[in-house]
Short mmCIF file of C-alpha atoms in Angstrom, two decimals:
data_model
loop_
_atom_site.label_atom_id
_atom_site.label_comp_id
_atom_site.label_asym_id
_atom_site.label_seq_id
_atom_site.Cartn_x
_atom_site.Cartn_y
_atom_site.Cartn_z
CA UNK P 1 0.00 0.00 0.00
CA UNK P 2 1.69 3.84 -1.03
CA UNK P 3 0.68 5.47 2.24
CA UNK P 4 2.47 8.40 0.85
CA UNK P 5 0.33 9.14 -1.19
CA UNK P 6 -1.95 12.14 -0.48
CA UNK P 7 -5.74 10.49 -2.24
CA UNK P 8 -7.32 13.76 -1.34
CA UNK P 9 -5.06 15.57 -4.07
CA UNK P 10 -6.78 13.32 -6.96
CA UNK P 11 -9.78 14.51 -8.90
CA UNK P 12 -11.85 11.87 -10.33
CA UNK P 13 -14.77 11.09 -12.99
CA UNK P 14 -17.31 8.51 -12.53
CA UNK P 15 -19.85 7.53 -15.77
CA UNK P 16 -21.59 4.86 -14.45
CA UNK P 17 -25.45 4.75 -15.21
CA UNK P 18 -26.60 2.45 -12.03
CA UNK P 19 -26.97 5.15 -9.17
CA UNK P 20 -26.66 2.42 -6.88
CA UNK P 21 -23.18 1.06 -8.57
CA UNK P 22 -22.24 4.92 -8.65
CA UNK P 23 -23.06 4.88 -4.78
CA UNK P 24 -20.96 2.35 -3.50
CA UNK P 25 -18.01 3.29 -6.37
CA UNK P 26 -18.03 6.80 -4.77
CA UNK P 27 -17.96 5.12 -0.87
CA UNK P 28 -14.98 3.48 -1.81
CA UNK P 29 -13.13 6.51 -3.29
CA UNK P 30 -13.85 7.81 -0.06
CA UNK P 31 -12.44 5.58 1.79
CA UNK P 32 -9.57 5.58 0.31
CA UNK P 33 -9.04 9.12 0.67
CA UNK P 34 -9.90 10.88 -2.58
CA UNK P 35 -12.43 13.70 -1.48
CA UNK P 36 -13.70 15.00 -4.97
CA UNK P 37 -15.58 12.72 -7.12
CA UNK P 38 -17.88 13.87 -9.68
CA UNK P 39 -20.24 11.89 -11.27
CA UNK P 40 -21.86 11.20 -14.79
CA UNK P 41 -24.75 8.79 -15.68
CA UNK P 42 -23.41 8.31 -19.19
CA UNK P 43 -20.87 8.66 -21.95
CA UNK P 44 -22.88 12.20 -23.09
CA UNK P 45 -22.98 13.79 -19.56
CA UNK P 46 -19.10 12.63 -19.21
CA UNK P 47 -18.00 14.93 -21.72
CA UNK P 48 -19.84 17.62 -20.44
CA UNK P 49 -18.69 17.17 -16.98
CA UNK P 50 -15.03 16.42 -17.52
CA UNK P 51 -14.39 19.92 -18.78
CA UNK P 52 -16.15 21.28 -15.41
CA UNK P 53 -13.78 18.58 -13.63
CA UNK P 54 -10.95 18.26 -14.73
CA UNK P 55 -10.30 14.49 -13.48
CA UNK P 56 -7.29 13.01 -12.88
CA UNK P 57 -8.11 9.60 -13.57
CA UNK P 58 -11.88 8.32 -15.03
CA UNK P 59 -14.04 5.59 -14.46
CA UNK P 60 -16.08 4.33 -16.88
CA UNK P 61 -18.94 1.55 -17.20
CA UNK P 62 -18.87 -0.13 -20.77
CA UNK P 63 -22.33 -0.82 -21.41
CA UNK P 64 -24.76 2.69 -20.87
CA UNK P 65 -27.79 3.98 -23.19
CA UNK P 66 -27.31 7.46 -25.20
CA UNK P 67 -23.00 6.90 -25.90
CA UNK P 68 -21.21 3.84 -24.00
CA UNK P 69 -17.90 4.16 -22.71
CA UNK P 70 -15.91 3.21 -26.02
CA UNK P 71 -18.03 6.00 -27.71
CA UNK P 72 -17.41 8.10 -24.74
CA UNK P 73 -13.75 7.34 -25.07
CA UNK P 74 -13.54 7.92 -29.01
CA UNK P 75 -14.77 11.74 -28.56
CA UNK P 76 -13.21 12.47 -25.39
CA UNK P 77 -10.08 11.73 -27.49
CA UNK P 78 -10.70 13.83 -30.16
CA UNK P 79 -12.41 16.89 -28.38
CA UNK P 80 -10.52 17.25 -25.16
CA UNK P 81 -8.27 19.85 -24.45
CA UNK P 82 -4.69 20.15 -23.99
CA UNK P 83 -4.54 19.92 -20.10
CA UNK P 84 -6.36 17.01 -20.24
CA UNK P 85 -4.28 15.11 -22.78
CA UNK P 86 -2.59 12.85 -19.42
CA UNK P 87 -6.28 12.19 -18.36
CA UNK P 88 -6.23 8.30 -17.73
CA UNK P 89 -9.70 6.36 -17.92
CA UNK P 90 -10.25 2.87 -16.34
CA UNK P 91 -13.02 0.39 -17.34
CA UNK P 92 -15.44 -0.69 -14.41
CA UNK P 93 -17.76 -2.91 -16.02
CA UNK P 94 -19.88 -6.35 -15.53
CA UNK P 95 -18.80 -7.23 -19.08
CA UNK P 96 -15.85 -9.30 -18.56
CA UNK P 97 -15.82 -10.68 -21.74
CA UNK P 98 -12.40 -11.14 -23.99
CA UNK P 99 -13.72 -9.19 -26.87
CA UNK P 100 -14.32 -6.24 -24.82
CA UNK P 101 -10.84 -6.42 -22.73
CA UNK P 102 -9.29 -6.34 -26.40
CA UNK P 103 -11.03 -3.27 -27.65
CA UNK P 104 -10.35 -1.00 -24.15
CA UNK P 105 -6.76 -1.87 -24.82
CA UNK P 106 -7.04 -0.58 -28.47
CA UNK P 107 -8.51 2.66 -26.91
CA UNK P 108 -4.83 2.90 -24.50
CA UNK P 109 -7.10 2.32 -21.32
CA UNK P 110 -4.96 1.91 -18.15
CA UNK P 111 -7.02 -0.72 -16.63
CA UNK P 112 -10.57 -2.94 -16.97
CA UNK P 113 -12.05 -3.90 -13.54
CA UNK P 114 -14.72 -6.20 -13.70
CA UNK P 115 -17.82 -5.25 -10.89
CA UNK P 116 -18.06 -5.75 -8.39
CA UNK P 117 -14.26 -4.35 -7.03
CA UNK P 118 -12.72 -3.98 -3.83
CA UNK P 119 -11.03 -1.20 -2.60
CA UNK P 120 -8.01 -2.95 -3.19
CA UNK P 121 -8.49 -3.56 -6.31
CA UNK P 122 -9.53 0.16 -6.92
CA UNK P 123 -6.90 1.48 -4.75
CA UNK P 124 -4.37 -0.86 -6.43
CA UNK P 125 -5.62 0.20 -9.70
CA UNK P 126 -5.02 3.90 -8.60
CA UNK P 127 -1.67 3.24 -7.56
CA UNK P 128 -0.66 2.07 -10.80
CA UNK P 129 -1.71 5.06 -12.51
CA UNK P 130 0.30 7.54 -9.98
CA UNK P 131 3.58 5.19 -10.24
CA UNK P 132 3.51 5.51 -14.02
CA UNK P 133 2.57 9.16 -14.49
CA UNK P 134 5.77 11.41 -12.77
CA UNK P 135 3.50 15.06 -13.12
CA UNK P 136 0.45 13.45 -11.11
CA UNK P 137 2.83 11.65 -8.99
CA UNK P 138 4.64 14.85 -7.63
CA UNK P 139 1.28 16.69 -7.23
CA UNK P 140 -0.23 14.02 -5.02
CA UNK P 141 3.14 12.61 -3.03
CA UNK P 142 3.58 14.11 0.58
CA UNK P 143 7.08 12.87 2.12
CA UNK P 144 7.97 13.04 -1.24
CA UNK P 145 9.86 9.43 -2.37
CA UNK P 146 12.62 11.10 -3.51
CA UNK P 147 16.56 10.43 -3.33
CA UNK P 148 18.46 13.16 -2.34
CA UNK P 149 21.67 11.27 -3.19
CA UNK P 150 20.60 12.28 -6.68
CA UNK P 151 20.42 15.99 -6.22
CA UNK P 152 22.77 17.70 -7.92
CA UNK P 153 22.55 21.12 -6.47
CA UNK P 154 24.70 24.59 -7.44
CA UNK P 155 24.55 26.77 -5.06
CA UNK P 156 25.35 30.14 -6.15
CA UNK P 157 26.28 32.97 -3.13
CA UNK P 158 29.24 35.66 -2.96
CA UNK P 159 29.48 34.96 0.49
CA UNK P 160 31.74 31.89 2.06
CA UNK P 161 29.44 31.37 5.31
CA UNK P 162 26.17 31.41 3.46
CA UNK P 163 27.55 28.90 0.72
CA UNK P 164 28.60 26.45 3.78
CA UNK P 165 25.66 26.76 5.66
CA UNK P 166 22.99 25.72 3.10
CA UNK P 167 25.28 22.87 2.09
CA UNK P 168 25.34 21.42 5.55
CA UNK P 169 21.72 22.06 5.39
CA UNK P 170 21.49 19.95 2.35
CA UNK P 171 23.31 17.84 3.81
CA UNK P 172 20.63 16.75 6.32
CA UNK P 173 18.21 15.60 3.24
CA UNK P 174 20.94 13.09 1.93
CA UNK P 175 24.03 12.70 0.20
CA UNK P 176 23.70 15.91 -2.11
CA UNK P 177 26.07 16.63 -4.89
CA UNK P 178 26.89 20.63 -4.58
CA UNK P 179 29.00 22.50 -6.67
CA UNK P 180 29.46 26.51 -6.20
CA UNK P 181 29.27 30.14 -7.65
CA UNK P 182 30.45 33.01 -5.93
CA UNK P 183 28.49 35.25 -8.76
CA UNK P 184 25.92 34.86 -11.79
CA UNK P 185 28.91 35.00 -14.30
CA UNK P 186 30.77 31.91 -13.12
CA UNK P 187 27.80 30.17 -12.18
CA UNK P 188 26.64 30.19 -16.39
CA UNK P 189 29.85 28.57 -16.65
CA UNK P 190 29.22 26.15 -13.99
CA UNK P 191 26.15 24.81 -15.31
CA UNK P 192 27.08 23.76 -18.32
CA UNK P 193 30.21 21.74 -16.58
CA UNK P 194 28.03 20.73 -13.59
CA UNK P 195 24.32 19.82 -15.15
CA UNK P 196 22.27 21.00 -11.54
CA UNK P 197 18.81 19.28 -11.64
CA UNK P 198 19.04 22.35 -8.63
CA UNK P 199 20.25 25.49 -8.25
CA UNK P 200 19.96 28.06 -4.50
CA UNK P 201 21.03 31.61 -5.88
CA UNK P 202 21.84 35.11 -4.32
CA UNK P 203 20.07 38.35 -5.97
CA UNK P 204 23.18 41.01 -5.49
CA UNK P 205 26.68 39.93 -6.71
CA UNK P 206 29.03 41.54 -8.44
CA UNK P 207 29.84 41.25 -11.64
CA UNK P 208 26.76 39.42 -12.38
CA UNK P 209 23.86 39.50 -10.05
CA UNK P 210 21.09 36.82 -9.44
CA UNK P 211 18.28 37.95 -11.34
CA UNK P 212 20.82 38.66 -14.35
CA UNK P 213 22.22 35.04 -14.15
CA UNK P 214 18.32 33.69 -14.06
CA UNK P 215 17.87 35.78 -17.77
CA UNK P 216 21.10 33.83 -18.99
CA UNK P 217 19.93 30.50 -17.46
CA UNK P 218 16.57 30.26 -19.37
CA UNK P 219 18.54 31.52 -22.70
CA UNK P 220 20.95 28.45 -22.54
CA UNK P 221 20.86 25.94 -25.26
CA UNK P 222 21.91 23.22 -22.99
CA UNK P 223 19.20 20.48 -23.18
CA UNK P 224 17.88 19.33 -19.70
CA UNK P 225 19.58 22.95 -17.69
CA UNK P 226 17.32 26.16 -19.63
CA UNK P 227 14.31 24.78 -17.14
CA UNK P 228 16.06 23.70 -13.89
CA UNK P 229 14.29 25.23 -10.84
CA UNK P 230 15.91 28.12 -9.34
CA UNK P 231 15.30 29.24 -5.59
CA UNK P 232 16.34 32.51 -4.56
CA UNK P 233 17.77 32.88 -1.17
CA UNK P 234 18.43 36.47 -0.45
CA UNK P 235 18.22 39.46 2.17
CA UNK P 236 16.48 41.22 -0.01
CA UNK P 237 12.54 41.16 0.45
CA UNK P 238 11.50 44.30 -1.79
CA UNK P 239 8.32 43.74 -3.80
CA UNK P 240 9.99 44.83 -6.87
CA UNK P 241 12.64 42.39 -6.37
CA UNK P 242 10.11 39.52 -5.73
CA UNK P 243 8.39 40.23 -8.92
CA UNK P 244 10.83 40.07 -11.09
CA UNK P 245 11.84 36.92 -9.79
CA UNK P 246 8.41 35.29 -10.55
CA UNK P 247 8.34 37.07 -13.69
CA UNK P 248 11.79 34.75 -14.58
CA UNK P 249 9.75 31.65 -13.47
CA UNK P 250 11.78 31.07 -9.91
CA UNK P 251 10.26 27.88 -7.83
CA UNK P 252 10.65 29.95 -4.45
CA UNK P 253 12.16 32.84 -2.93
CA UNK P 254 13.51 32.55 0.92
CA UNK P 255 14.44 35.51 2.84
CA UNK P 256 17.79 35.15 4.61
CA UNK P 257 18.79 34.16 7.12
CA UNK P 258 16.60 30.67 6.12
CA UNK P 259 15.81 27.97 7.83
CA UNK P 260 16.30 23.79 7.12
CA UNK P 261 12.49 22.91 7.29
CA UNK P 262 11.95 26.16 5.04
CA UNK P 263 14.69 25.55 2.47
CA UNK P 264 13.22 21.51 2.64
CA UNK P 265 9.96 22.82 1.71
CA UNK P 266 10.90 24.92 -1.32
CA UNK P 267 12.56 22.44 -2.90
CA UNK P 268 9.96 19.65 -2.34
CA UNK P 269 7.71 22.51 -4.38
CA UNK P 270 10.34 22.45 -6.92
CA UNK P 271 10.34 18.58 -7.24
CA UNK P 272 6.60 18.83 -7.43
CA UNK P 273 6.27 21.54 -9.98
CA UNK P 274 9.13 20.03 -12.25
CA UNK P 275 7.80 16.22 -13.69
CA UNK P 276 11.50 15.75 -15.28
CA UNK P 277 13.09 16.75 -11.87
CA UNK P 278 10.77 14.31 -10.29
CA UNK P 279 10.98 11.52 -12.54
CA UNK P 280 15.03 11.73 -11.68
CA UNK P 281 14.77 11.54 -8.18
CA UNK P 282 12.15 9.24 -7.18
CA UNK P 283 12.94 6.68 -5.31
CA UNK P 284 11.14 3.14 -6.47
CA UNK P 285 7.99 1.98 -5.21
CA UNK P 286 7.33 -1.67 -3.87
#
């Protein structure tokens, strides 16, 4: 069982046209932890109510009046919109037949349950899902299952004491790489010798400052480095600063003097908010 996983985070679609199946489908999302469920009584309402929705994962009956769930699955398809293209949709059907099992395969279905389920089975079924898709996985993981060991982190500071504190810091997450940049020039160069999946970076340094080196970074044509997640760690807290900073896309900005569960916590939201980042540093799951 992935008790690290956070259920509640999940949104999910049920087209089912038995109120009573639709009932005790729901219960069991519920007990398992996922809190919003929205419901459909066939393949025509789905497609209305997965734009309201915006599910996570679906599941569908087979066999309903108006458009069954191959139908429904054909124009969802075709119609959907872009951030639904990693929507996944299970079959949760009485039809157990072979002929059936064949033809959700041929529509790339991630999994045919036969009624009635368990929660296991649904839960197990949900699991699946999560361990094979790194963007929902980081959205829904808390304790994230990462390994630090494979952190690669620059850390880029024109001060000595501030570049050795947040490396013994780091240091209490796992065995991080670090590598170091006492200004925005020389940490350019550094990235392209280094390859951070992670980079902690002053504002004000001389010759090149933080917000400067940030421009460079996302101008790179280094594969794999122009979108690494950047956290600013500075004493400087003026608005002005601040927006800039989210105007260049950083994944957190910390106020010195920081702390370890603070630092910890921006860069979980950086793991979260980067799939690729995740993807490297997840640890397996049993």
């Amino acid at each position: 069982m992935a008790s690290n996983i956070d259920y509640s985070r999940l949104n999910i679609l049920l087209i089912e046209d038995e109120s009573y199946t639709r009932v005790i489908t729901r219960r069991i999302l519920n007990q398992i932890g996922v809190r919003e469920v929205a419901e459909a009584r066939d393949g025509v309402e789905g497609l209305g109510e997965i734009m309201r929705a915006r599910p996570d994962i679906i599941f569908c009956d087979v066999n309903m009046a108006f458009m069954d769930g191959f139908q429904f699955l054909e124009q969802f398809r075709t119609v959907t919109s872009a951030d639904l293209d990693r929507t996944w949709a299970v079959m949760l059907t009485a039809d157990g037949g072979y002929e059936n099992r064949l033809k959700a395969q041929e529509h790339s279905v991630a999994g045919y349950l036969v009624k009635p389920v368990s929660l296991n089975q649904i839960r197990e079924q949900i699991d699946a899902i999560i361990a094979n898709d790194a963007e929902l996985a980081a959205r829904v993981h808390h304790g994230l299952p990462v390994d630090y060991g494979k952190m690669r982190v620059l850390i880029v500071d024109d001060e000595e004491i501030v570049r050795q504190t947040l490396k013994k810091m780091l240091g209490q997450f796992g065995a991080v790489t670090t590598a170091e940049a006492t200004d925005g020039m020389k940490a350019l160069m550094e990235v392209a010798k280094f390859k951070p999946n992670l980079i902690l970076c002053d504002v004000h340094m001389k010759p090149l400052g933080g917000l400067q080196f940030l421009e460079g970074l996302r101008k790179l044509n280094v594969k794999g480095i122009e979108d690494t997640p950047v956290i600013m760690i500075t004493g400087d807290s003026n608005a002005d600063t601040v927006k800039e900073a989210q105007q260049l896309k950083v994944s957190g900005y910390l106020i010195k003097p920081t702390t370890t569960k603070d630092l910890k916590a921006r860069i979980e939201h950086a793991i979260r908010s980067t799939p690729r980042l995740f993807a490297a540093l997840r640890k397996p799951t049993m």
